PDB file of C-alpha atoms in Angstrom:
ATOM      1  CA  UNK A  33      -3.055 -13.726 -15.097  1.00 58.00           C
ATOM      2  CA  UNK A  34      -3.760 -15.455 -11.374  1.00 81.00           C
ATOM      3  CA  UNK A  35      -1.094 -16.652  -9.359  1.00 89.00           C
ATOM      4  CA  UNK A  36      -1.811 -19.467  -6.936  1.00 92.00           C
ATOM      5  CA  UNK A  37       1.167 -21.066  -4.262  1.00 94.00           C
ATOM      6  CA  UNK A  38       3.326 -23.394  -5.260  1.00 96.00           C
ATOM      7  CA  UNK A  39       3.449 -21.381  -9.013  1.00 96.00           C
ATOM      8  CA  UNK A  40       6.912 -19.990 -10.286  1.00 97.00           C
ATOM      9  CA  UNK A  41       6.911 -15.917  -9.780  1.00 97.00           C
ATOM     10  CA  UNK A  42       7.292 -14.152 -12.691  1.00 96.00           C
ATOM     11  CA  UNK A  43      10.171 -12.131 -13.715  1.00 97.00           C
ATOM     12  CA  UNK A  44      10.476  -8.584 -13.944  1.00 97.00           C
ATOM     13  CA  UNK A  45      12.150  -5.437 -14.980  1.00 97.00           C
ATOM     14  CA  UNK A  46      11.432  -2.547 -13.466  1.00 96.00           C
ATOM     15  CA  UNK A  47      12.163   1.247 -12.443  1.00 97.00           C
ATOM     16  CA  UNK A  48      12.610   1.619  -8.783  1.00 97.00           C
ATOM     17  CA  UNK A  49      13.590   3.974  -5.810  1.00 96.00           C
ATOM     18  CA  UNK A  50      17.057   2.625  -6.169  1.00 96.00           C
ATOM     19  CA  UNK A  51      17.607   2.235 -10.130  1.00 96.00           C
ATOM     20  CA  UNK A  52      16.859  -0.312 -12.611  1.00 97.00           C
ATOM     21  CA  UNK A  53      16.030  -4.344 -11.658  1.00 97.00           C
ATOM     22  CA  UNK A  54      15.587  -7.759 -12.726  1.00 98.00           C
ATOM     23  CA  UNK A  55      13.710  -9.288 -10.090  1.00 98.00           C
ATOM     24  CA  UNK A  56      15.645 -12.399 -10.282  1.00 98.00           C
ATOM     25  CA  UNK A  57      18.797 -11.281 -10.443  1.00 98.00           C
ATOM     26  CA  UNK A  58      17.715  -8.908  -6.905  1.00 98.00           C
ATOM     27  CA  UNK A  59      16.360 -12.063  -5.092  1.00 98.00           C
ATOM     28  CA  UNK A  60      19.685 -13.774  -5.738  1.00 98.00           C
ATOM     29  CA  UNK A  61      19.678 -16.875  -3.603  1.00 97.00           C
ATOM     30  CA  UNK A  62      17.308 -14.914  -0.883  1.00 98.00           C
ATOM     31  CA  UNK A  63      13.808 -15.353  -0.058  1.00 98.00           C
ATOM     32  CA  UNK A  64      11.490 -12.559  -1.128  1.00 98.00           C
ATOM     33  CA  UNK A  65       8.473 -10.198   0.313  1.00 98.00           C
ATOM     34  CA  UNK A  66       6.942  -8.678  -2.542  1.00 97.00           C
ATOM     35  CA  UNK A  67       4.229  -6.016  -1.492  1.00 94.00           C
ATOM     36  CA  UNK A  68       2.045  -3.205  -3.259  1.00 91.00           C
ATOM     37  CA  UNK A  69       0.869  -0.146  -2.112  1.00 84.00           C
ATOM     38  CA  UNK A  70      -2.291   1.875  -3.888  1.00 82.00           C
ATOM     39  CA  UNK A  71      -0.543   5.003  -4.717  1.00 85.00           C
ATOM     40  CA  UNK A  72       2.588   7.387  -3.063  1.00 91.00           C
ATOM     41  CA  UNK A  73       1.424   9.841  -0.245  1.00 93.00           C
ATOM     42  CA  UNK A  74      -1.110   7.037   1.331  1.00 90.00           C
ATOM     43  CA  UNK A  75      -1.726   7.429   5.228  1.00 92.00           C
ATOM     44  CA  UNK A  76      -1.595   3.268   5.927  1.00 92.00           C
ATOM     45  CA  UNK A  77       1.109   2.415   3.571  1.00 92.00           C
ATOM     46  CA  UNK A  78       3.329   5.284   5.067  1.00 95.00           C
ATOM     47  CA  UNK A  79       3.412   3.721   8.252  1.00 96.00           C
ATOM     48  CA  UNK A  80       3.836   0.108   6.622  1.00 95.00           C
ATOM     49  CA  UNK A  81       6.963   1.510   5.149  1.00 96.00           C
ATOM     50  CA  UNK A  82       8.151   2.814   7.566  1.00 97.00           C
ATOM     51  CA  UNK A  83       7.780  -0.375  10.066  1.00 97.00           C
ATOM     52  CA  UNK A  84       9.138  -2.835   7.112  1.00 97.00           C
ATOM     53  CA  UNK A  85      12.101  -0.013   7.366  1.00 98.00           C
ATOM     54  CA  UNK A  86      12.515  -0.369  11.241  1.00 98.00           C
ATOM     55  CA  UNK A  87      12.890  -4.226  10.678  1.00 98.00           C
ATOM     56  CA  UNK A  88      15.645  -4.253   8.292  1.00 97.00           C
ATOM     57  CA  UNK A  89      17.694  -6.670  10.818  1.00 98.00           C
ATOM     58  CA  UNK A  90      14.641  -9.089  11.283  1.00 98.00           C
ATOM     59  CA  UNK A  91      14.329  -9.443   7.754  1.00 98.00           C
ATOM     60  CA  UNK A  92      18.712  -9.822   7.054  1.00 98.00           C
ATOM     61  CA  UNK A  93      18.567 -12.298   9.634  1.00 97.00           C
ATOM     62  CA  UNK A  94      16.281 -14.513   7.809  1.00 98.00           C
ATOM     63  CA  UNK A  95      18.021 -14.114   4.531  1.00 98.00           C
ATOM     64  CA  UNK A  96      14.642 -11.773   3.326  1.00 98.00           C
ATOM     65  CA  UNK A  97      14.842  -9.164   0.762  1.00 98.00           C
ATOM     66  CA  UNK A  98      12.224  -6.808   0.474  1.00 98.00           C
ATOM     67  CA  UNK A  99      10.738  -4.577  -1.877  1.00 97.00           C
ATOM     68  CA  UNK A 100       7.799  -2.747  -2.599  1.00 96.00           C
ATOM     69  CA  UNK A 101       5.448  -1.382  -5.289  1.00 95.00           C
ATOM     70  CA  UNK A 102       3.068   1.386  -6.389  1.00 92.00           C
ATOM     71  CA  UNK A 103       1.742   2.945  -9.334  1.00 88.00           C
ATOM     72  CA  UNK A 104       3.296   6.249  -8.831  1.00 90.00           C
ATOM     73  CA  UNK A 105       7.014   7.286 -10.392  1.00 93.00           C
ATOM     74  CA  UNK A 106      10.472   6.519  -9.238  1.00 94.00           C
ATOM     75  CA  UNK A 107      10.563  10.592  -8.781  1.00 94.00           C
ATOM     76  CA  UNK A 108       7.268  10.520  -7.153  1.00 95.00           C
ATOM     77  CA  UNK A 109       9.071   7.317  -4.464  1.00 96.00           C
ATOM     78  CA  UNK A 110      12.007   9.590  -3.659  1.00 96.00           C
ATOM     79  CA  UNK A 111       9.190  12.206  -2.125  1.00 96.00           C
ATOM     80  CA  UNK A 112       7.331  10.059  -0.349  1.00 96.00           C
ATOM     81  CA  UNK A 113      10.515   8.157   1.236  1.00 97.00           C
ATOM     82  CA  UNK A 114      11.603  11.238   2.573  1.00 97.00           C
ATOM     83  CA  UNK A 115       8.069  11.763   3.896  1.00 97.00           C
ATOM     84  CA  UNK A 116       8.529   8.322   5.690  1.00 97.00           C
ATOM     85  CA  UNK A 117      11.798   8.760   7.111  1.00 97.00           C
ATOM     86  CA  UNK A 118      10.654  11.744   8.352  1.00 97.00           C
ATOM     87  CA  UNK A 119       7.252  10.534   9.899  1.00 97.00           C
ATOM     88  CA  UNK A 120       8.350   6.863  11.158  1.00 97.00           C
ATOM     89  CA  UNK A 121      11.624   7.931  12.201  1.00 97.00           C
ATOM     90  CA  UNK A 122      13.759   5.387   9.931  1.00 97.00           C
ATOM     91  CA  UNK A 123      15.473   5.412   6.593  1.00 97.00           C
ATOM     92  CA  UNK A 124      13.857   3.198   3.773  1.00 97.00           C
ATOM     93  CA  UNK A 125      16.508   1.507   1.499  1.00 97.00           C
ATOM     94  CA  UNK A 126      15.074  -0.937   0.144  1.00 97.00           C
ATOM     95  CA  UNK A 127      13.578  -0.790  -3.119  1.00 97.00           C
ATOM     96  CA  UNK A 128      10.020   0.442  -4.043  1.00 97.00           C
ATOM     97  CA  UNK A 129       9.067  -0.485  -7.793  1.00 96.00           C
ATOM     98  CA  UNK A 130       7.367   2.114  -9.915  1.00 95.00           C
ATOM     99  CA  UNK A 131       4.612   0.460 -11.672  1.00 92.00           C
ATOM    100  CA  UNK A 132       2.350   3.796 -13.612  1.00 89.00           C
ATOM    101  CA  UNK A 133       1.875   0.906 -16.550  1.00 89.00           C
ATOM    102  CA  UNK A 134       0.638  -1.458 -13.651  1.00 88.00           C
ATOM    103  CA  UNK A 135       2.689  -4.000 -15.562  1.00 91.00           C
ATOM    104  CA  UNK A 136       4.008  -6.048 -12.498  1.00 92.00           C
ATOM    105  CA  UNK A 137       0.926  -5.284 -10.860  1.00 88.00           C
ATOM    106  CA  UNK A 138      -1.290  -7.149 -13.837  1.00 88.00           C
ATOM    107  CA  UNK A 139       1.605  -9.656 -13.769  1.00 92.00           C
ATOM    108  CA  UNK A 140       0.746 -10.449 -10.108  1.00 92.00           C
ATOM    109  CA  UNK A 141      -2.857 -10.045 -10.368  1.00 86.00           C
ATOM    110  CA  UNK A 142      -2.862  -6.568  -7.785  1.00 83.00           C
ATOM    111  CA  UNK A 143      -5.722  -5.000  -9.371  1.00 71.00           C
ATOM    112  CA  UNK A 144      -9.146  -6.632  -8.540  1.00 56.00           C
ATOM    113  CA  UNK A 145     -11.913  -4.863 -10.281  1.00 52.00           C
ATOM    114  CA  UNK A 146     -15.103  -5.297  -7.596  1.00 49.00           C
ATOM    115  CA  UNK A 147     -12.387  -3.568  -5.254  1.00 45.00           C
ATOM    116  CA  UNK A 148     -10.917  -0.953  -8.000  1.00 49.00           C
ATOM    117  CA  UNK A 149     -10.648  -0.760 -11.032  1.00 45.00           C
ATOM    118  CA  UNK A 150      -7.216   1.671 -11.317  1.00 46.00           C
ATOM    119  CA  UNK A 151      -5.363   1.039  -7.853  1.00 55.00           C
ATOM    120  CA  UNK A 152      -3.413  -2.051  -6.714  1.00 52.00           C
ATOM    121  CA  UNK A 153      -4.898  -4.318  -3.775  1.00 59.00           C
ATOM    122  CA  UNK A 154      -2.353  -4.204  -1.046  1.00 76.00           C
ATOM    123  CA  UNK A 155      -1.260  -7.963  -1.871  1.00 89.00           C
ATOM    124  CA  UNK A 156       2.099  -9.136  -0.229  1.00 94.00           C
ATOM    125  CA  UNK A 157       3.817 -12.364  -1.321  1.00 96.00           C
ATOM    126  CA  UNK A 158       6.219 -14.133  -0.131  1.00 98.00           C
ATOM    127  CA  UNK A 159       8.832 -16.020  -2.346  1.00 98.00           C
ATOM    128  CA  UNK A 160      11.327 -18.816  -1.948  1.00 98.00           C
ATOM    129  CA  UNK A 161      14.933 -19.029  -2.786  1.00 98.00           C
ATOM    130  CA  UNK A 162      13.337 -21.390  -5.937  1.00 97.00           C
ATOM    131  CA  UNK A 163      11.398 -18.641  -6.872  1.00 98.00           C
ATOM    132  CA  UNK A 164       8.038 -20.022  -5.814  1.00 98.00           C
ATOM    133  CA  UNK A 165       5.194 -18.272  -4.489  1.00 97.00           C
ATOM    134  CA  UNK A 166       4.964 -19.681  -0.891  1.00 98.00           C
ATOM    135  CA  UNK A 167       2.334 -17.128   0.807  1.00 96.00           C
ATOM    136  CA  UNK A 168      -0.209 -14.764  -0.551  1.00 94.00           C
ATOM    137  CA  UNK A 169      -2.173 -12.467   1.885  1.00 92.00           C
ATOM    138  CA  UNK A 170      -4.297  -9.542   0.463  1.00 88.00           C
ATOM    139  CA  UNK A 171      -5.555  -7.031   2.565  1.00 86.00           C
ATOM    140  CA  UNK A 172      -8.027  -4.192   2.160  1.00 81.00           C
ATOM    141  CA  UNK A 173      -6.620  -0.191   2.522  1.00 77.00           C
ATOM    142  CA  UNK A 174      -7.946   0.298   5.499  1.00 82.00           C
ATOM    143  CA  UNK A 175      -6.450  -2.307   7.530  1.00 88.00           C
ATOM    144  CA  UNK A 176      -2.389  -2.240   7.369  1.00 90.00           C
ATOM    145  CA  UNK A 177      -0.657  -5.304   7.707  1.00 91.00           C
ATOM    146  CA  UNK A 178       0.626  -7.374  10.249  1.00 94.00           C
ATOM    147  CA  UNK A 179       4.284  -7.751   9.996  1.00 95.00           C
ATOM    148  CA  UNK A 180       4.896  -9.655  12.957  1.00 96.00           C
ATOM    149  CA  UNK A 181       2.763 -12.190  11.582  1.00 96.00           C
ATOM    150  CA  UNK A 182       5.044 -11.707   8.395  1.00 97.00           C
ATOM    151  CA  UNK A 183       7.941 -12.297   9.956  1.00 98.00           C
ATOM    152  CA  UNK A 184       5.957 -15.280  11.640  1.00 98.00           C
ATOM    153  CA  UNK A 185       5.026 -17.106   8.749  1.00 97.00           C
ATOM    154  CA  UNK A 186       8.631 -16.480   6.770  1.00 98.00           C
ATOM    155  CA  UNK A 187      10.212 -18.795  10.239  1.00 98.00           C
ATOM    156  CA  UNK A 188       7.049 -21.505   9.481  1.00 98.00           C
ATOM    157  CA  UNK A 189       8.019 -21.358   6.171  1.00 98.00           C
ATOM    158  CA  UNK A 190      11.583 -22.011   6.333  1.00 98.00           C
ATOM    159  CA  UNK A 191      11.337 -24.536   9.315  1.00 98.00           C
ATOM    160  CA  UNK A 192       9.156 -26.650   7.252  1.00 97.00           C
ATOM    161  CA  UNK A 193      11.429 -26.507   4.211  1.00 96.00           C
ATOM    162  CA  UNK A 194      14.158 -27.388   5.950  1.00 95.00           C
ATOM    163  CA  UNK A 195      11.993 -30.629   8.494  1.00 97.00           C
ATOM    164  CA  UNK A 196       9.140 -33.077   8.424  1.00 97.00           C
ATOM    165  CA  UNK A 197       7.454 -30.755  10.335  1.00 98.00           C
ATOM    166  CA  UNK A 198       4.139 -28.340  10.191  1.00 98.00           C
ATOM    167  CA  UNK A 199       3.200 -25.636  12.714  1.00 98.00           C
ATOM    168  CA  UNK A 200       0.252 -24.991  14.734  1.00 98.00           C
ATOM    169  CA  UNK A 201      -2.213 -22.614  15.195  1.00 98.00           C
ATOM    170  CA  UNK A 202      -0.384 -19.491  16.831  1.00 97.00           C
ATOM    171  CA  UNK A 203       2.837 -21.144  16.246  1.00 98.00           C
ATOM    172  CA  UNK A 204       5.805 -18.395  17.356  1.00 97.00           C
ATOM    173  CA  UNK A 205       9.566 -19.545  16.784  1.00 97.00           C
ATOM    174  CA  UNK A 206      10.341 -21.782  19.559  1.00 97.00           C
ATOM    175  CA  UNK A 207       7.469 -22.957  20.309  1.00 98.00           C
ATOM    176  CA  UNK A 208       6.558 -27.250  19.805  1.00 98.00           C
ATOM    177  CA  UNK A 209       5.550 -28.351  16.186  1.00 98.00           C
ATOM    178  CA  UNK A 210       3.772 -30.716  14.389  1.00 98.00           C
ATOM    179  CA  UNK A 211       5.458 -33.975  13.024  1.00 98.00           C
ATOM    180  CA  UNK A 212       3.829 -34.718   9.450  1.00 98.00           C
ATOM    181  CA  UNK A 213       1.495 -37.722   8.900  1.00 96.00           C
ATOM    182  CA  UNK A 214       3.802 -38.856   6.182  1.00 96.00           C
ATOM    183  CA  UNK A 215       6.812 -40.306   9.089  1.00 97.00           C
ATOM    184  CA  UNK A 216       5.558 -43.184  10.981  1.00 96.00           C
ATOM    185  CA  UNK A 217       5.418 -42.620  14.812  1.00 96.00           C
ATOM    186  CA  UNK A 218       8.121 -45.424  15.157  1.00 96.00           C
ATOM    187  CA  UNK A 219       9.985 -43.449  13.165  1.00 97.00           C
ATOM    188  CA  UNK A 220       9.645 -40.500  15.293  1.00 97.00           C
ATOM    189  CA  UNK A 221      12.690 -41.285  17.878  1.00 97.00           C
ATOM    190  CA  UNK A 222      15.356 -41.477  14.983  1.00 96.00           C
ATOM    191  CA  UNK A 223      14.495 -38.281  13.162  1.00 96.00           C
ATOM    192  CA  UNK A 224      13.711 -36.065  16.232  1.00 97.00           C
ATOM    193  CA  UNK A 225      15.686 -37.195  19.179  1.00 96.00           C
ATOM    194  CA  UNK A 226      14.394 -34.019  21.479  1.00 96.00           C
ATOM    195  CA  UNK A 227      11.633 -36.086  22.210  1.00 96.00           C
ATOM    196  CA  UNK A 228       7.761 -36.360  21.005  1.00 97.00           C
ATOM    197  CA  UNK A 229       4.089 -36.373  22.283  1.00 97.00           C
ATOM    198  CA  UNK A 230       1.511 -38.497  21.093  1.00 98.00           C
ATOM    199  CA  UNK A 231      -1.667 -36.623  21.912  1.00 98.00           C
ATOM    200  CA  UNK A 232      -3.803 -38.850  18.774  1.00 97.00           C
ATOM    201  CA  UNK A 233      -2.549 -40.974  15.808  1.00 96.00           C
ATOM    202  CA  UNK A 234      -2.518 -38.266  13.427  1.00 97.00           C
ATOM    203  CA  UNK A 235      -1.289 -35.505  16.040  1.00 98.00           C
ATOM    204  CA  UNK A 236       1.990 -35.976  17.204  1.00 98.00           C
ATOM    205  CA  UNK A 237       4.452 -32.690  18.515  1.00 98.00           C
ATOM    206  CA  UNK A 238       8.137 -32.046  19.429  1.00 98.00           C
ATOM    207  CA  UNK A 239      10.440 -29.588  20.349  1.00 98.00           C
ATOM    208  CA  UNK A 240      11.356 -27.487  17.083  1.00 98.00           C
ATOM    209  CA  UNK A 241      14.171 -29.006  15.838  1.00 96.00           C
ATOM    210  CA  UNK A 242      16.232 -26.322  14.894  1.00 94.00           C
ATOM    211  CA  UNK A 243      16.194 -24.967  17.553  1.00 90.00           C
TER     212      UNK A 243
END
């Protein structure tokens, strides 16, 4: 199946490196990051899983639960996790889904035949607490993910979910934001008392409202 932004993220049950899980139950009321890897013992993915583990505190303070997927078995995952912990000087505690039948990979359209007939592409999904897909990023096998960008996008998604703002190019948490065009300029002071700037009638900025 094909998944698009705004779709409900499909639920699934799967064996993982920490035992059997139901995806929805695992997420609960948290945000989620689900990201796939072509196979265990791959070099780029080893660095990615290590980086994710090192960022545990950053995900936790954003109320984000992380889980990875690889088409290999849970037993294989355990050996790979030992290598990750050793080489990346960290401790992988989040689950890695075992998907040898490619059930979850197909559910989330992670198999791209023109890239590989058998291996998952390296896709990443950010899922909101109401189980909607809010972000999809797909990387080629040769390019490691930028987890600073993943955290930046989560900051933007969580901010824009709660306030009538958008985030401009290269925005980082704490920077000024854009007031959405559905708010009239004369109504901005009541909604955003920290002040605002009218650059163009369609481009109005204000300090980040939750800072």
